């Protein structure tokens, strides 16, 4: 019979027998060497350290951060810019660099807690101590060294659900979205990612579409309005915005399919003339999200499932009803849902969504 070795600190003391024992030796060696490489130094790795390259720190673009900020809650934004008096993207917390004369950091097990003390962030940012299960996005200025150092410490810490660094600087982010410094914060429509990166398509709710400040600052020129059949359409910005209205109830029996081709042509015409389009329903969750996903699928040759996934990434609350998904698939001539990718050139039948 095969006998496994007892747990041990190093593989050199193992006395296993047979094939399973050999597996135990190899596994122990890999784990031991990985642990040694992780804790080989008491210093936090710098950007030039090979360990920093192994971290593969996730990076988010300006547009991704803009969209994430439209969903309140679950996000901790840390501004590590050295320009402590500069503008602040809300709801970011400033985390100033540690004092250069402070004592060196201790072992990796206490990296983040020690950084909090060195930078006085424990007082300035108490929210950082409640970082469990939060998504953390680290911002920086031109000097990214301190932001990288803190990001690596947070990765080692392992308490946050995700640690991401902003691509670019706070200044470049605010140059594009200057209103992100305003208080109180106001939710804006989500920017939908398109293949040509035209940045012309937004998805939101009725409150956003009726807010003239939002419509003007995003330079919206066209609005697609999905509203209940019993509601008379309104055009609060008709002086400078073109409208198309789609009357369909947000219910399983709602007939959305006849409105999608009309909305597609309206959006495409706006795009061709350099316009910017806001698609909305009451909540920006089901009818309008289906319309945007249909537009992407038809224009870019995607399966509806792939197009909808892109919409959900841009607007986390997007969740079309089963009935509307079925109608969109049938209108696109798709078979039942398949793995994401290019939509088949042929194929019909009504889509059965699981």
Coordinates of C-alpha atoms in Angstrom, one line a residue:
X1 CA 0.0 0.0 0.0
X2 CA 1.0 3.6 -0.6
X3 CA 1.8 5.7 2.5
X4 CA 1.7 9.5 2.4
X5 CA 4.2 11.4 4.5
X6 CA 3.1 13.5 7.4
X7 CA 2.8 17.3 7.0
X8 CA 6.3 18.8 7.1
X9 CA 8.0 22.2 6.8
X10 CA 10.4 21.2 4.0
X11 CA 10.5 18.4 1.5
X12 CA 13.9 17.3 2.5
X13 CA 12.5 15.6 5.7
X14 CA 9.8 13.7 3.9
X15 CA 9.8 9.9 3.9
X16 CA 7.0 9.0 1.4
X17 CA 6.5 5.8 -0.4
X18 CA 5.2 5.1 -3.9
X19 CA 3.7 7.4 -6.5
X20 CA 1.5 9.3 -4.2
X21 CA 4.4 10.0 -2.0
X22 CA 6.3 11.4 -4.9
X23 CA 3.4 13.7 -5.6
X24 CA 3.6 14.8 -2.0
X25 CA 7.3 15.6 -2.4
X26 CA 6.8 17.7 -5.6
X27 CA 3.8 19.6 -4.1
X28 CA 5.6 20.4 -0.9
X29 CA 8.6 21.6 -2.8
X30 CA 6.5 24.0 -5.0
X31 CA 4.6 25.3 -2.0
X32 CA 7.7 25.9 0.0
X33 CA 9.6 27.7 -2.8
X34 CA 6.5 29.8 -3.5
X35 CA 6.3 30.8 0.1
X36 CA 10.0 31.6 0.2
X37 CA 9.7 33.8 -2.9
X38 CA 6.8 35.6 -1.3
X39 CA 8.4 36.3 2.0
X40 CA 12.0 36.5 1.0
X41 CA 12.3 40.1 2.1
X42 CA 10.8 42.2 4.9
X43 CA 10.7 45.2 2.5
X44 CA 7.7 45.9 0.3
X45 CA 8.6 45.2 -3.4
X46 CA 9.3 48.2 -5.5
X47 CA 8.3 48.6 -9.2
X48 CA 11.7 47.4 -10.3
X49 CA 11.4 44.2 -8.2
X50 CA 10.6 41.0 -10.2
X51 CA 7.9 40.3 -7.6
X52 CA 5.9 43.3 -8.7
X53 CA 5.8 42.0 -12.3
X54 CA 4.5 38.7 -11.0
X55 CA 1.5 40.4 -9.3
X56 CA -0.2 41.2 -12.6
X57 CA -2.1 44.0 -11.0
X58 CA -5.4 44.7 -12.7
X59 CA -5.8 48.1 -14.3
X60 CA -9.0 50.0 -15.1
X61 CA -9.4 52.7 -17.7
X62 CA -11.0 56.1 -17.2
X63 CA -14.2 54.9 -18.7
X64 CA -14.3 51.8 -16.5
X65 CA -13.8 53.9 -13.3
X66 CA -16.5 56.3 -14.5
X67 CA -19.0 53.5 -14.9
X68 CA -18.1 51.9 -11.6
X69 CA -18.6 55.2 -9.8
X70 CA -22.3 55.2 -11.0
X71 CA -23.0 52.2 -8.8
X72 CA -22.9 53.3 -5.2
X73 CA -21.5 51.0 -2.5
X74 CA -18.9 48.3 -2.3
X75 CA -16.1 50.5 -3.6
X76 CA -13.1 52.0 -1.8
X77 CA -11.3 54.7 -3.8
X78 CA -7.8 55.6 -2.6
X79 CA -6.1 58.6 -3.9
X80 CA -2.3 58.2 -3.5
X81 CA -1.4 61.4 -5.4
X82 CA 1.5 63.4 -4.0
X83 CA -0.5 66.6 -4.8
X84 CA -2.4 66.6 -1.5
X85 CA -4.2 69.8 -2.3
X86 CA -5.3 68.8 -5.8
X87 CA -8.9 68.0 -6.8
X88 CA -10.4 64.8 -5.4
X89 CA -12.5 62.3 -7.3
X90 CA -15.4 61.6 -4.9
X91 CA -15.8 59.4 -2.9
X92 CA -12.0 58.9 -2.8
X93 CA -9.9 59.0 0.4
X94 CA -6.5 60.6 0.4
X95 CA -3.7 58.2 1.4
X96 CA -0.5 60.4 1.6
X97 CA 2.9 58.7 1.2
X98 CA 4.7 57.6 4.3
X99 CA 7.2 59.8 6.0
X100 CA 10.6 59.2 4.4
X101 CA 12.2 59.1 7.8
X102 CA 9.8 56.4 9.1
X103 CA 11.0 53.0 10.2
X104 CA 11.2 50.3 7.5
X105 CA 8.1 48.2 7.0
X106 CA 7.9 44.9 9.0
X107 CA 7.2 41.5 7.6
X108 CA 4.6 40.8 4.9
X109 CA 2.0 39.7 7.4
X110 CA 1.6 43.3 8.7
X111 CA 2.2 45.2 5.5
X112 CA -1.0 47.2 5.2
X113 CA -1.5 47.9 8.9
X114 CA 2.0 49.2 9.1
X115 CA 1.5 51.4 6.1
X116 CA -1.6 52.9 7.7
X117 CA 0.5 54.0 10.6
X118 CA 3.4 55.3 8.6
X119 CA 1.2 57.4 6.3
X120 CA -1.2 58.5 9.1
X121 CA -4.0 56.9 6.9
X122 CA -5.4 55.2 10.0
X123 CA -6.7 58.6 11.1
X124 CA -7.3 60.0 7.6
X125 CA -9.0 57.0 6.1
X126 CA -10.7 54.8 8.7
X127 CA -12.7 53.1 5.9
X128 CA -9.5 51.4 4.8
X129 CA -9.5 49.4 8.0
X130 CA -12.9 47.9 6.9
X131 CA -11.6 46.7 3.6
X132 CA -12.9 43.2 3.7
X133 CA -14.9 42.2 0.6
X134 CA -14.6 45.6 -0.9
X135 CA -13.3 46.5 -4.4
X136 CA -10.4 48.9 -4.1
X137 CA -9.2 51.2 -6.8
X138 CA -6.0 53.0 -6.3
X139 CA -5.5 56.4 -8.0
X140 CA -2.2 58.2 -8.5
X141 CA -0.6 61.3 -10.0
X142 CA 2.4 61.5 -12.2
X143 CA 4.5 59.7 -9.6
X144 CA 3.0 56.2 -9.3
X145 CA 5.6 54.7 -7.0
X146 CA 3.6 55.1 -3.8
X147 CA 0.4 53.9 -5.5
X148 CA 2.1 50.8 -6.7
X149 CA 3.6 50.2 -3.3
X150 CA 0.2 50.4 -1.5
X151 CA -1.5 48.3 -4.3
X152 CA 1.0 45.5 -3.8
X153 CA 0.5 45.6 0.0
X154 CA -3.2 45.4 -0.5
X155 CA -2.8 42.4 -2.8
X156 CA -0.7 40.6 -0.2
X157 CA -3.1 41.5 2.5
X158 CA -5.9 39.5 0.7
X159 CA -8.8 41.1 2.5
X160 CA -10.2 43.1 -0.4
X161 CA -12.3 41.4 -3.1
X162 CA -10.3 43.1 -5.8
X163 CA -7.5 45.6 -6.0
X164 CA -7.2 47.7 -9.2
X165 CA -5.0 50.5 -10.3
X166 CA -6.2 53.4 -12.5
X167 CA -4.5 53.7 -15.8
X168 CA -3.4 57.2 -16.1
X169 CA -3.5 60.0 -13.6
X170 CA -6.2 61.7 -11.5
X171 CA -5.7 64.8 -13.6
X172 CA -6.3 63.1 -16.9
X173 CA -9.4 61.4 -15.4
X174 CA -10.8 64.7 -14.3
X175 CA -10.0 66.3 -17.6
X176 CA -12.5 64.0 -19.2
X177 CA -15.0 63.8 -16.3
X178 CA -14.6 67.0 -14.4
X179 CA -17.9 66.7 -12.5
X180 CA -16.7 63.7 -10.6
X181 CA -15.4 66.1 -7.9
X182 CA -18.9 67.4 -7.2
X183 CA -20.7 66.9 -3.8
X184 CA -23.2 65.6 -3.3
X185 CA -22.6 62.9 -5.9
X186 CA -25.1 62.4 -8.7
X187 CA -25.5 59.2 -10.6
X188 CA -24.9 59.5 -14.4
X189 CA -25.7 57.2 -17.3
X190 CA -23.3 54.4 -18.0
X191 CA -21.0 54.7 -21.0
X192 CA -21.3 51.6 -23.3
X193 CA -18.1 50.2 -24.8
X194 CA -18.4 49.8 -28.6
X195 CA -16.0 48.1 -31.0
X196 CA -15.0 51.4 -32.6
X197 CA -14.5 53.1 -29.3
X198 CA -16.7 56.0 -30.5
X199 CA -17.9 56.7 -26.9
X200 CA -21.3 57.9 -28.1
X201 CA -23.7 55.5 -26.4
X202 CA -25.1 55.8 -22.8
X203 CA -27.5 53.7 -20.8
X204 CA -29.5 55.1 -17.9
X205 CA -32.8 55.6 -16.1
X206 CA -35.6 58.1 -16.5
X207 CA -34.3 60.5 -13.7
X208 CA -31.0 60.9 -15.6
X209 CA -32.8 61.5 -18.9
X210 CA -34.9 64.2 -17.4
X211 CA -32.0 66.0 -15.7
X212 CA -30.9 68.8 -18.0
X213 CA -27.5 69.2 -16.3
X214 CA -26.6 65.5 -17.0
X215 CA -27.9 65.6 -20.6
X216 CA -25.9 68.8 -21.4
X217 CA -22.6 67.8 -19.6
X218 CA -22.6 64.4 -21.5
X219 CA -23.4 66.3 -24.7
X220 CA -26.4 64.0 -25.4
X221 CA -28.1 64.8 -28.8
X222 CA -30.5 61.9 -29.1
X223 CA -32.7 60.0 -26.6
X224 CA -34.4 56.6 -26.9
X225 CA -37.3 56.5 -24.4
X226 CA -38.9 53.2 -23.4
X227 CA -42.0 53.9 -21.4
X228 CA -45.2 52.1 -20.3
X229 CA -48.1 52.0 -22.8
X230 CA -50.3 54.0 -20.4
X231 CA -47.8 56.9 -20.1
X232 CA -47.8 59.8 -22.5
X233 CA -44.3 60.5 -23.8
X234 CA -42.5 63.6 -22.7
X235 CA -39.6 65.5 -24.3
X236 CA -38.2 67.8 -21.6
X237 CA -35.1 68.7 -23.8
X238 CA -36.8 68.9 -27.2
X239 CA -35.0 72.3 -27.8
X240 CA -31.7 70.6 -28.3
X241 CA -32.3 66.8 -28.3
X242 CA -34.0 64.5 -30.8
X243 CA -36.3 61.8 -29.4
X244 CA -37.8 58.5 -30.4
X245 CA -40.4 56.8 -28.1
X246 CA -41.0 53.1 -27.6
X247 CA -44.3 52.2 -25.8
X248 CA -43.9 48.8 -24.2
X249 CA -44.8 47.6 -20.7
X250 CA -42.0 46.1 -18.5
X251 CA -43.9 42.8 -18.2
X252 CA -43.4 39.3 -19.6
X253 CA -46.2 39.9 -22.1
X254 CA -44.7 43.2 -23.2
X255 CA -44.0 43.2 -27.0
X256 CA -40.5 44.7 -27.3
X257 CA -39.5 43.2 -30.6
X258 CA -41.3 45.7 -32.9
X259 CA -39.4 48.6 -31.3
X260 CA -35.9 47.3 -31.5
X261 CA -35.3 47.7 -35.3
X262 CA -36.7 51.3 -35.0
X263 CA -34.4 52.1 -32.1
X264 CA -31.4 50.5 -33.9
X265 CA -31.9 52.8 -37.0
X266 CA -32.3 55.9 -34.7
X267 CA -29.1 55.1 -32.8
X268 CA -27.1 54.3 -35.9
X269 CA -28.2 57.5 -37.6
X270 CA -27.1 59.5 -34.6
X271 CA -23.7 57.7 -34.5
X272 CA -23.2 58.4 -38.3
X273 CA -23.7 62.1 -37.7
X274 CA -21.4 62.3 -34.7
X275 CA -24.3 62.4 -32.1
X276 CA -24.4 61.0 -28.6
X277 CA -27.3 58.8 -27.6
X278 CA -28.9 58.1 -24.2
X279 CA -31.1 55.0 -24.1
X280 CA -33.3 54.8 -21.0
X281 CA -36.4 53.2 -19.5
X282 CA -37.7 53.7 -16.0
X283 CA -34.7 52.1 -14.2
X284 CA -32.2 51.4 -17.0
X285 CA -32.3 47.7 -16.2
X286 CA -34.5 45.7 -18.6
X287 CA -36.1 47.3 -21.7
X288 CA -33.3 49.8 -22.4
X289 CA -30.6 47.3 -21.6
X290 CA -32.1 44.8 -24.1
X291 CA -32.2 47.6 -26.7
X292 CA -28.5 48.4 -26.2
X293 CA -27.5 44.8 -26.3
X294 CA -29.5 44.3 -29.5
X295 CA -27.8 47.3 -31.1
X296 CA -24.3 45.9 -30.3
X297 CA -25.2 42.4 -31.5
X298 CA -26.6 43.6 -34.8
X299 CA -24.0 46.2 -35.6
X300 CA -20.9 44.3 -34.4
X301 CA -21.9 40.8 -35.4
X302 CA -22.1 39.4 -31.9
X303 CA -24.3 36.9 -30.4
X304 CA -26.9 38.5 -28.1
X305 CA -25.4 36.8 -25.1
X306 CA -21.9 38.3 -25.8
X307 CA -23.4 41.8 -26.4
X308 CA -25.4 41.6 -23.2
X309 CA -22.4 40.6 -21.2
X310 CA -20.6 43.7 -22.4
X311 CA -23.6 45.8 -21.4
X312 CA -23.6 44.2 -17.9
X313 CA -19.9 45.0 -17.5
X314 CA -20.6 48.7 -18.3
X315 CA -23.8 48.9 -16.2
X316 CA -23.8 46.4 -13.4
X317 CA -27.5 46.7 -12.7
X318 CA -28.5 45.8 -16.3
X319 CA -30.6 42.6 -16.2
X320 CA -33.2 42.2 -19.0
X321 CA -36.2 40.0 -18.4
X322 CA -36.2 36.5 -19.8
X323 CA -39.1 37.5 -22.2
X324 CA -37.1 40.4 -23.7
X325 CA -34.0 38.3 -24.1
X326 CA -36.0 35.7 -26.0
X327 CA -37.5 38.4 -28.2
X328 CA -34.1 39.9 -29.0
X329 CA -32.6 36.5 -29.9
X330 CA -35.5 35.7 -32.2
X331 CA -35.3 39.0 -33.9
X332 CA -31.6 38.5 -34.6
X333 CA -32.3 35.0 -36.0
X334 CA -30.3 33.3 -33.4
X335 CA -30.5 29.7 -32.2
X336 CA -30.5 29.2 -28.4
X337 CA -27.7 30.8 -26.4
X338 CA -24.2 29.6 -27.1
X339 CA -20.8 30.5 -25.8
X340 CA -19.8 34.2 -26.4
X341 CA -18.4 35.0 -29.8
X342 CA -19.3 36.0 -33.3
X343 CA -23.0 35.5 -34.2
X344 CA -23.5 32.8 -36.9
X345 CA -24.4 34.2 -40.3
X346 CA -27.4 31.9 -40.6
X347 CA -29.7 30.1 -38.3
X348 CA -33.2 30.8 -37.1
X349 CA -35.8 29.7 -34.7
X350 CA -37.0 31.2 -31.6
X351 CA -34.4 31.5 -28.9
X352 CA -34.9 29.4 -25.8
X353 CA -33.0 31.1 -22.9
X354 CA -32.0 29.0 -20.0

